Each structure stands twice: as C-alpha cells, then as structure tokens.
Amino acid sequence: MKAPLHFGSLCVHDPKGKETTKPHQLPIYATSSFEFESIDQGIRIFEGKEKGHVYSRYGNPTIELVAEKIARLETYGLDIEAEGLMVSSGMSAISTLVLALLKPGDKILTQGNLYGGTTELFLKLFQPLGIELILTDLQQVEGVEKLLKEDANIRMIYFETPANPTLACVDMEALSGLAKKYGQITVADNTFCTPYLQQPMKFGTDFVIHSTTKYLNGHGNSIAGIIIGPKEGMQSKVWKAMKLAGTNCNPFDAWLVNNGLKTLELRMDRHSANAMAIAEFLEKQAAVESVNYCGLPSHADHQLAKKQMNGYGGMLSFELKGGLQSGIDFMNRIQLCTLAPTLGDVDTLILHPASMSHVNIDKELRLKNGITDGLIRLSVGIENVEDLIFDLQQAMEG
Ligand code: PLP
C-alpha cells in the first residue's frame, strides 16, 4: 500500500497515466532530461542499444522532427541521404560546423561579400585560434583553382549565393567540383533562398547551413539555425561538436520554425512574385540609378541564378540617385515597409546599409563590396504588391 503524498510532493510530481490520443500538432517537449523506466533501460539508451532521449542538449523530439523536415526539404528529389541538426542561431550553425570540421592550421576560402557577422566570426574568433581566412572573388573560378593548387591547408570553401546586398551569385557546381578535385569541404549558406528556391547539394555542395531565423521561420519570432550534411559526418563530428559546445536549439524556437515551414512554398512564391514586380517597377524610375535582383535579365548573374535557382526570392537592392542624403530622406518617408535589420519575414523590411547595418564599416571596404551611399535593401514581403509599390513611389516622389 502506498502512503498518501503530502501537499508539497503533490505539487512537485505530475499525475501518472494521463497520456492521451496523439496530438494533431507537434508538441513542445519543454524538458531538459528524459526519464528511464528502469536502470537497465537507462544503460541501453546511453549505450545506443535502444532508441530514446537522454538530455535535451544531446537531442530533443521537437527539435529533431523539425531538423528532419528541413533536411528532407534540402534533399528533396535528390538521391542524397542527409541529416539535419538544429542549433541556436544561424551564427551557431556556422561556428558549430567549423568547430566540428576544422583544426588549427586549416584555412577557410571564402568571398568578401558574406553576411557581415560571418566574416567577423571567421576573422575575430576563428583566426586567433589558428584557422585562417582567405578572402577572394569566388566568381573567378580559375583564381580559386590556383589558390587550391598552391595551398594544401585550405580545408573549406564557404559561400553564400546570392550574396548580400548586390545579390551576386557564385557557381556552386564549379566550386564544388574543384573542392572534390582537391579534397576540400564545401559549405553553402542557403538562408536567402531556402531549399524551395535552391538546393546547393544538387550541385555537389557537402554542407548547407541556414539562419532559420529568416525565411524558414518567416514570421520573425525566433532565432535558430540548422546544419544539413552527409549522415556519417553529421553523427560522428557535427553532433558531437554541438553537444560539447552546447550550441543546441531550444524546443520552442524549433516549434516556431515548424509553424513557419508549413507555408514555406506559398510564402516563397509570393515573395518571388512581389519582388519581381517591384524590381521591374524600380527599373523604370528616374530616381533609381540601378536595381540588383537576380530575376532581372539586366542582373550580371541572371543566367547563373537561372541555372541554380527555381525562383528568384524576395531579396533585392537598389541604388537611389543622390547618394547618402537621398537614401536617408527616402527611408524617412517610407510608411508601410518596416525599418528593421532582418530579412525573410512576411512583412516587407527595408534597410539603408550605409546609415544602418554598415555605419561602422570602413567606407572603402563598404564601397568595394557594392554598398554604396544610396543603396537600399528590400526584403520584399507577402503583402499586396500594389500597396508596396505605392509606398515606394510616394517615398521616391517626396
Ligand atoms: N547568414 C545570413 C545570410 C544572414 O543574413 C544572417 C543574419 O542576418 C546569418 C547567417 C546569421 O543568422 P542568425 O542571426 O540567425 O544568427
């Protein structure tokens, strides 16, 4: 006979046997650890002889389900067995992957126009640890091959395509082919496109990372990231690095990403259609010097984008005539678009890099990467496109 529990114990322990029918939506497993039915079961799970969870830093059912879903999307229609691992942010996806795959003495070969945070991470955290960064123009494939031939310490080619904010593209098939020839690992940041618009693995890229904070979530309400790669390397190296560095995602953020994923196809189609209409509108405006959008035949990398992408996405930038003041005046007159330093949300987000995200960057370096004084970046949302064009037009006319 069991002694009746006292008040304080009843507060602490949940009633047993309350399991119900299967929930329709993914539950949030807000638990740091998992109970074992017996010590024998605990031993079997710890030894990997029985499937089960132990501790949420090592793995959690909510997070794993979302990771598996994104890995399936990233390899959709491809004959590739990949695994996904969700982590705490896009930055954490990059740092976990580097910690897992590189060691002091290894070098990363990449482009100068990466997301600024990524360049800073490589330069300020990894370079002092002995992982050197080589910045080059990844569009110049012959130059890349020369570097690979000359330097056997290059271990990773890291790219973003299209890149921020000029939407310049790199040839993933050519770079991945070279990497295979010289025995390097390739990594693509596919945040701008999502697997709906581009699958880097289709072109031979080994690992794909995302800031799921952006389009995969789509609603601007969580910070998280994912690494997708070959099953073997993911389990033996990347999972271990995540577990030890503690860069795991949390179940609530993963759950929010899953909600966003349900409408990914619909959103990306609308983002792309709206961005195309806006790019075409901007190209006709007298106040606009130039428009950067991969979908425009006038874009320098349009043909490459056409080959690699299934649509051109929601990101574009344009150069206003009149320099810095014209950019600031334009931003001050905007009414519908949101002035916020992120991208990929359902609402249209607008940024003036010269006065906002790149205000502390050396002007010469900024200009070298196409971030001119009058450049405006738009993350085109899914609103009615006529309202967006009206807002841009009134800000320009003003
Ligand atoms: N990659 C790209 C292309 C980004 O734009 C960002 C953030 O803006 C990141 C990675 C970093 O993502 P997070 O902010 O989720 O760490």
GROMACS .gro file of N, CA and C and ligand atoms in nm, residues 89-92 94 115 118 160 164 189 191-192 209 211-214 223-224 343, ligand 1:
model
   76
   89SER      N    1   2.123   2.939  -3.354
   89SER     CA    2   2.113   3.055  -3.444
   89SER      C    3   2.185   3.022  -3.575
   90GLY      N    4   2.173   3.111  -3.672
   90GLY     CA    5   2.249   3.092  -3.795
   90GLY      C    6   2.399   3.098  -3.766
   91MET      N    7   2.438   3.192  -3.679
   91MET     CA    8   2.580   3.205  -3.643
   91MET      C    9   2.630   3.077  -3.576
   92SER      N   10   2.543   3.019  -3.496
   92SER     CA   11   2.581   2.897  -3.425
   92SER      C   12   2.595   2.780  -3.523
   94ILE      N   13   2.715   2.807  -3.824
   94ILE     CA   14   2.846   2.825  -3.888
   94ILE      C   15   2.958   2.788  -3.789
  115TYR      N   16   2.761   3.762  -4.543
  115TYR     CA   17   2.692   3.831  -4.433
  115TYR      C   18   2.800   3.879  -4.336
  118THR      N   19   2.925   3.676  -4.040
  118THR     CA   20   3.004   3.555  -4.072
  118THR      C   21   3.151   3.593  -4.090
  160GLU      N   22   2.810   3.200  -5.009
  160GLU     CA   23   2.672   3.248  -4.997
  160GLU      C   24   2.629   3.287  -5.137
  164ASN      N   25   2.457   3.914  -5.012
  164ASN     CA   26   2.408   4.040  -4.960
  164ASN      C   27   2.503   4.155  -5.000
  189ASP      N   28   2.575   2.880  -4.742
  189ASP     CA   29   2.472   2.944  -4.660
  189ASP      C   30   2.353   2.966  -4.753
  191THR      N   31   2.046   3.064  -4.668
  191THR     CA   32   1.943   3.139  -4.595
  191THR      C   33   1.853   3.221  -4.689
  192PHE      N   34   1.913   3.288  -4.787
  192PHE     CA   35   1.835   3.377  -4.875
  192PHE      C   36   1.734   3.300  -4.960
  209ILE      N   37   2.402   2.538  -4.455
  209ILE     CA   38   2.357   2.596  -4.329
  209ILE      C   39   2.248   2.699  -4.358
  211SER      N   40   2.026   3.032  -4.150
  211SER     CA   41   1.970   3.102  -4.036
  211SER      C   42   1.820   3.079  -4.054
  212THR      N   43   1.762   2.990  -3.974
  212THR     CA   44   1.617   2.963  -3.986
  212THR      C   45   1.536   3.082  -3.934
  213THR      N   46   1.608   3.173  -3.868
  213THR     CA   47   1.550   3.299  -3.820
  213THR      C   48   1.478   3.373  -3.934
  214LYS      N   49   1.526   3.351  -4.057
  214LYS     CA   50   1.478   3.429  -4.173
  214LYS      C   51   1.360   3.358  -4.240
  223ILE      N   52   1.491   3.286  -3.311
  223ILE     CA   53   1.630   3.285  -3.359
  223ILE      C   54   1.675   3.140  -3.354
  224ALA      N   55   1.714   3.085  -3.467
  224ALA     CA   56   1.764   2.947  -3.470
  224ALA      C   57   1.839   2.924  -3.600
  343LEU      N   58   1.562   3.996  -4.230
  343LEU     CA   59   1.509   3.968  -4.363
  343LEU      C   60   1.426   3.840  -4.357
  399PLP     N1   61   2.350   3.407  -4.275
  399PLP     C1   62   2.287   3.511  -4.335
  399PLP     C2   63   2.284   3.517  -4.484
  399PLP     C3   64   2.228   3.612  -4.258
  399PLP     O1   65   2.168   3.714  -4.319
  399PLP     C4   66   2.235   3.602  -4.117
  399PLP     C5   67   2.176   3.706  -4.031
  399PLP     O2   68   2.131   3.808  -4.076
  399PLP     C6   69   2.301   3.494  -4.058
  399PLP     C7   70   2.357   3.398  -4.141
  399PLP     C8   71   2.310   3.479  -3.909
  399PLP     O3   72   2.186   3.432  -3.862
  399PLP     P1   73   2.135   3.449  -3.711
  399PLP     O4   74   2.104   3.592  -3.691
  399PLP     O5   75   2.018   3.357  -3.704
  399PLP     O6   76   2.246   3.403  -3.623
   0.00000   0.00000   0.00000
